[in-house]
């Protein structure tokens, strides 16, 4: 038996319309039946940002850093994290919740995590819009560096997709993965420098914290929206990120391809 | 394509030109690995030194057959014989563990009711969704939508969520999508039985149309009548082995034969070993006239409803063909004998022997007894065994029927049931003649042109 991971990519390209329409379905099915629909999609991140801003800005009296309003700095860091955590949590159930499709129709199951990832981008888009609104509200500088966030979005997508393939396929055989991922994401939110500054830590701890590839993206979002630093200013970290991401991506494809033939037997 | 017609009735097509064979499987086998825990499966997949955690289950063994473009194939076999697994492999949903399979064309499959339907979405949305899974663009589906709607005939329900559909509406819409995506191969797994008679006839009319267009149809059914009527060929599976493949009528006969053999040798069990089946086929190919005593096909019902005071006992029943059109299949219009053997525990004067035939919905269709027909059944002593024959032409139309037998009598002037066995056997009538309803009055029709 041979598996060609590349065939994953060609399938995704060939079935991109299906991916798009299924992702759209997933987004709309989240809000189908609720009277306010899209309002909830905006309300949720808005409330989340407000709560964190309130706790840290008012409660703990965290002062603005380098003249950057804390709320913008916080939101810019939260945006990629929540997209990542969202996709991870959705991905674990990507395959098991489509058992009917896999067992009874000829369906390329490798696109299921892709669909979840794409549908996760919708709420991310709203989150980023809120960040931009905050920047406008605070009358902060506007720059072409904003577009650099697209590069980091790409980074986010590849990192999330590789892990999605792994988790989505493993969950089929080990349902516990779902809960494990949920807990890791909870812990990850606190352990990743999102609402606290990495510079608070000593040099060694900083190095350890930077091993988390998600931090590369969080830092990147802040550099794109606030500090206007190009990504090639830290080439080693960029290389490290892509090294890890490529490994996770290829590993995810390998695991998924290895387990895919057994899906119909188990689902 | 001229050569295809000649080859069609040949069971052993050995050429392998990709043009003529739209499906060819070569020694396809499927072994399911059964694990105690799901984690064991992961261990075996990723740890090269672990490979003994599973128990193998052989679902298919060495299935080889070839399908010529445009043929309609019936796939028959008892529950658990591997039919669905085979279809899943042909569709590409499952990988065979052994052997190769080549399919040359677009497959449209209706494997389960509403597979690929999202219950929250409207029928229309689901049509688009289903179509896009099959690789159609939005424009293509939009173009086909009127036709799909017309065939499904569910009216304004097309805009309702499919969770509100009845199962009949479900299957109508699903089937309508499946046939309107211009498949080269249409695969239908029993789903059709959900639709009502009108819809079914519409589907079979569509089958005919497809046959003319050269679309290949594979369908699984338990109705031998549908197989003989619509299929050129049939594939019979038993215990995961292809025990017979060829002319539909012959395979149906083999199928019915194995059921009879099972009834006679193993009693009322629900499994035919494939050794039995193989033997049957060898017998059949050797001489069709052997084993006349086996009688025709019927199934003994395990859930029979039996009561009586036990004064007499129906110990055996059977159906036998009285002319030799088919020894094992009940063919409409032929003559058949229902027989029962009754053992008496007590002496009895003028016992009454009876049978009743019901349709599967439980409606009485026909029946009689020796009392109604004023037959002198004489006196029977305790310990004696009586065999009763009911001989008649089978005027029932094609379909499945349930049969009950009874033995009763007058004890001290009261009518007493000795042994009544309701729904003891089921049998199926096949017919090559179209007709309406359950019963054929054997009408003789004359048409005269009147010109005055």
mmCIF file with all atom_site columns, C-alpha atoms in Angstrom, chain A residues 51-132:
data_model
loop_
_atom_site.group_PDB
_atom_site.id
_atom_site.type_symbol
_atom_site.label_atom_id
_atom_site.label_alt_id
_atom_site.label_comp_id
_atom_site.label_asym_id
_atom_site.label_entity_id
_atom_site.label_seq_id
_atom_site.pdbx_PDB_ins_code
_atom_site.Cartn_x
_atom_site.Cartn_y
_atom_site.Cartn_z
_atom_site.occupancy
_atom_site.B_iso_or_equiv
_atom_site.pdbx_formal_charge
_atom_site.auth_seq_id
_atom_site.auth_comp_id
_atom_site.auth_asym_id
_atom_site.auth_atom_id
_atom_site.pdbx_PDB_model_num
ATOM 1  C CA . UNK A 1 51  ? -13.915 41.093 29.488 1.00 0.00 ? 51  UNK A CA 1
ATOM 2  C CA . UNK A 1 52  ? -10.164 40.679 29.166 1.00 0.00 ? 52  UNK A CA 1
ATOM 3  C CA . UNK A 1 53  ? -9.648  44.368 28.660 1.00 0.00 ? 53  UNK A CA 1
ATOM 4  C CA . UNK A 1 54  ? -11.772 45.141 31.705 1.00 0.00 ? 54  UNK A CA 1
ATOM 5  C CA . UNK A 1 55  ? -9.986  42.657 33.942 1.00 0.00 ? 55  UNK A CA 1
ATOM 6  C CA . UNK A 1 56  ? -6.493  43.677 32.980 1.00 0.00 ? 56  UNK A CA 1
ATOM 7  C CA . UNK A 1 57  ? -6.873  47.330 32.230 1.00 0.00 ? 57  UNK A CA 1
ATOM 8  C CA . UNK A 1 58  ? -9.292  48.312 34.975 1.00 0.00 ? 58  UNK A CA 1
ATOM 9  C CA . UNK A 1 59  ? -8.863  45.467 37.450 1.00 0.00 ? 59  UNK A CA 1
ATOM 10 C CA . UNK A 1 60  ? -5.144  44.864 37.376 1.00 0.00 ? 60  UNK A CA 1
ATOM 11 C CA . UNK A 1 61  ? -4.334  48.371 36.104 1.00 0.00 ? 61  UNK A CA 1
ATOM 12 C CA . UNK A 1 62  ? -2.004  47.167 33.370 1.00 0.00 ? 62  UNK A CA 1
ATOM 13 C CA . UNK A 1 63  ? -0.583  50.324 31.844 1.00 0.00 ? 63  UNK A CA 1
ATOM 14 C CA . UNK A 1 64  ? -0.289  50.945 28.099 1.00 0.00 ? 64  UNK A CA 1
ATOM 15 C CA . UNK A 1 65  ? 2.971   49.547 26.763 1.00 0.00 ? 65  UNK A CA 1
ATOM 16 C CA . UNK A 1 66  ? 5.186   51.851 24.678 1.00 0.00 ? 66  UNK A CA 1
ATOM 17 C CA . UNK A 1 67  ? 2.205   54.154 24.097 1.00 0.00 ? 67  UNK A CA 1
ATOM 18 C CA . UNK A 1 68  ? 0.240   51.244 22.628 1.00 0.00 ? 68  UNK A CA 1
ATOM 19 C CA . UNK A 1 69  ? -3.268  50.962 24.071 1.00 0.00 ? 69  UNK A CA 1
ATOM 20 C CA . UNK A 1 70  ? -3.465  47.674 25.933 1.00 0.00 ? 70  UNK A CA 1
ATOM 21 C CA . UNK A 1 71  ? -6.787  46.705 24.376 1.00 0.00 ? 71  UNK A CA 1
ATOM 22 C CA . UNK A 1 72  ? -5.367  46.839 20.838 1.00 0.00 ? 72  UNK A CA 1
ATOM 23 C CA . UNK A 1 73  ? -2.255  44.951 21.841 1.00 0.00 ? 73  UNK A CA 1
ATOM 24 C CA . UNK A 1 74  ? -4.438  42.345 23.547 1.00 0.00 ? 74  UNK A CA 1
ATOM 25 C CA . UNK A 1 75  ? -6.924  41.989 20.688 1.00 0.00 ? 75  UNK A CA 1
ATOM 26 C CA . UNK A 1 76  ? -4.168  41.662 18.080 1.00 0.00 ? 76  UNK A CA 1
ATOM 27 C CA . UNK A 1 77  ? -2.720  38.784 20.083 1.00 0.00 ? 77  UNK A CA 1
ATOM 28 C CA . UNK A 1 78  ? -6.039  37.151 20.828 1.00 0.00 ? 78  UNK A CA 1
ATOM 29 C CA . UNK A 1 79  ? -7.165  37.152 17.189 1.00 0.00 ? 79  UNK A CA 1
ATOM 30 C CA . UNK A 1 80  ? -4.785  34.443 15.893 1.00 0.00 ? 80  UNK A CA 1
ATOM 31 C CA . UNK A 1 81  ? -4.957  32.433 19.091 1.00 0.00 ? 81  UNK A CA 1
ATOM 32 C CA . UNK A 1 82  ? -8.702  32.111 19.042 1.00 0.00 ? 82  UNK A CA 1
ATOM 33 C CA . UNK A 1 83  ? -8.665  31.225 15.363 1.00 0.00 ? 83  UNK A CA 1
ATOM 34 C CA . UNK A 1 84  ? -6.101  28.545 16.103 1.00 0.00 ? 84  UNK A CA 1
ATOM 35 C CA . UNK A 1 85  ? -7.945  27.157 19.126 1.00 0.00 ? 85  UNK A CA 1
ATOM 36 C CA . UNK A 1 86  ? -11.243 27.253 17.233 1.00 0.00 ? 86  UNK A CA 1
ATOM 37 C CA . UNK A 1 87  ? -9.842  25.274 14.330 1.00 0.00 ? 87  UNK A CA 1
ATOM 38 C CA . UNK A 1 88  ? -8.215  22.756 16.641 1.00 0.00 ? 88  UNK A CA 1
ATOM 39 C CA . UNK A 1 89  ? -11.411 22.133 18.564 1.00 0.00 ? 89  UNK A CA 1
ATOM 40 C CA . UNK A 1 90  ? -13.488 21.894 15.396 1.00 0.00 ? 90  UNK A CA 1
ATOM 41 C CA . UNK A 1 91  ? -10.961 19.677 13.661 1.00 0.00 ? 91  UNK A CA 1
ATOM 42 C CA . UNK A 1 92  ? -11.083 16.906 16.229 1.00 0.00 ? 92  UNK A CA 1
ATOM 43 C CA . UNK A 1 93  ? -14.661 16.179 15.279 1.00 0.00 ? 93  UNK A CA 1
ATOM 44 C CA . UNK A 1 94  ? -14.216 16.837 11.548 1.00 0.00 ? 94  UNK A CA 1
ATOM 45 C CA . UNK A 1 95  ? -14.144 13.174 10.573 1.00 0.00 ? 95  UNK A CA 1
ATOM 46 C CA . UNK A 1 96  ? -16.324 11.581 13.227 1.00 0.00 ? 96  UNK A CA 1
ATOM 47 C CA . UNK A 1 97  ? -19.190 13.977 12.658 1.00 0.00 ? 97  UNK A CA 1
ATOM 48 C CA . UNK A 1 98  ? -19.277 13.085 8.971  1.00 0.00 ? 98  UNK A CA 1
ATOM 49 C CA . UNK A 1 99  ? -19.393 9.317  9.331  1.00 0.00 ? 99  UNK A CA 1
ATOM 50 C CA . UNK A 1 100 ? -22.382 9.063  7.077  1.00 0.00 ? 100 UNK A CA 1
ATOM 51 C CA . UNK A 1 101 ? -20.568 10.760 4.218  1.00 0.00 ? 101 UNK A CA 1
ATOM 52 C CA . UNK A 1 102 ? -17.485 8.621  4.611  1.00 0.00 ? 102 UNK A CA 1
ATOM 53 C CA . UNK A 1 103 ? -19.293 5.323  4.914  1.00 0.00 ? 103 UNK A CA 1
ATOM 54 C CA . UNK A 1 104 ? -21.998 5.795  2.357  1.00 0.00 ? 104 UNK A CA 1
ATOM 55 C CA . UNK A 1 105 ? -20.679 8.112  -0.298 1.00 0.00 ? 105 UNK A CA 1
ATOM 56 C CA . UNK A 1 106 ? -17.446 8.358  -2.183 1.00 0.00 ? 106 UNK A CA 1
ATOM 57 C CA . UNK A 1 107 ? -16.039 11.309 -0.367 1.00 0.00 ? 107 UNK A CA 1
ATOM 58 C CA . UNK A 1 108 ? -12.447 12.518 -0.047 1.00 0.00 ? 108 UNK A CA 1
ATOM 59 C CA . UNK A 1 109 ? -12.311 12.658 3.737  1.00 0.00 ? 109 UNK A CA 1
ATOM 60 C CA . UNK A 1 110 ? -8.974  14.513 3.727  1.00 0.00 ? 110 UNK A CA 1
ATOM 61 C CA . UNK A 1 111 ? -10.813 17.702 2.842  1.00 0.00 ? 111 UNK A CA 1
ATOM 62 C CA . UNK A 1 112 ? -12.922 17.583 6.006  1.00 0.00 ? 112 UNK A CA 1
ATOM 63 C CA . UNK A 1 113 ? -10.266 19.196 8.247  1.00 0.00 ? 113 UNK A CA 1
ATOM 64 C CA . UNK A 1 114 ? -9.633  21.726 5.492  1.00 0.00 ? 114 UNK A CA 1
ATOM 65 C CA . UNK A 1 115 ? -13.311 22.624 5.532  1.00 0.00 ? 115 UNK A CA 1
ATOM 66 C CA . UNK A 1 116 ? -13.201 23.115 9.294  1.00 0.00 ? 116 UNK A CA 1
ATOM 67 C CA . UNK A 1 117 ? -10.115 25.289 8.947  1.00 0.00 ? 117 UNK A CA 1
ATOM 68 C CA . UNK A 1 118 ? -11.702 27.413 6.237  1.00 0.00 ? 118 UNK A CA 1
ATOM 69 C CA . UNK A 1 119 ? -14.933 27.801 8.190  1.00 0.00 ? 119 UNK A CA 1
ATOM 70 C CA . UNK A 1 120 ? -12.875 28.813 11.238 1.00 0.00 ? 120 UNK A CA 1
ATOM 71 C CA . UNK A 1 121 ? -11.484 31.680 9.185  1.00 0.00 ? 121 UNK A CA 1
ATOM 72 C CA . UNK A 1 122 ? -14.904 33.301 9.110  1.00 0.00 ? 122 UNK A CA 1
ATOM 73 C CA . UNK A 1 123 ? -14.942 34.150 12.802 1.00 0.00 ? 123 UNK A CA 1
ATOM 74 C CA . UNK A 1 124 ? -11.313 35.140 12.478 1.00 0.00 ? 124 UNK A CA 1
ATOM 75 C CA . UNK A 1 125 ? -12.264 37.661 9.823  1.00 0.00 ? 125 UNK A CA 1
ATOM 76 C CA . UNK A 1 126 ? -14.712 39.213 12.246 1.00 0.00 ? 126 UNK A CA 1
ATOM 77 C CA . UNK A 1 127 ? -12.083 39.254 14.968 1.00 0.00 ? 127 UNK A CA 1
ATOM 78 C CA . UNK A 1 128 ? -9.579  41.014 12.702 1.00 0.00 ? 128 UNK A CA 1
ATOM 79 C CA . UNK A 1 129 ? -12.237 43.525 11.705 1.00 0.00 ? 129 UNK A CA 1
ATOM 80 C CA . UNK A 1 130 ? -12.756 44.314 15.361 1.00 0.00 ? 130 UNK A CA 1
ATOM 81 C CA . UNK A 1 131 ? -8.997  44.803 15.777 1.00 0.00 ? 131 UNK A CA 1
ATOM 82 C CA . UNK A 1 132 ? -8.997  47.218 12.843 1.00 0.00 ? 132 UNK A CA 1
#
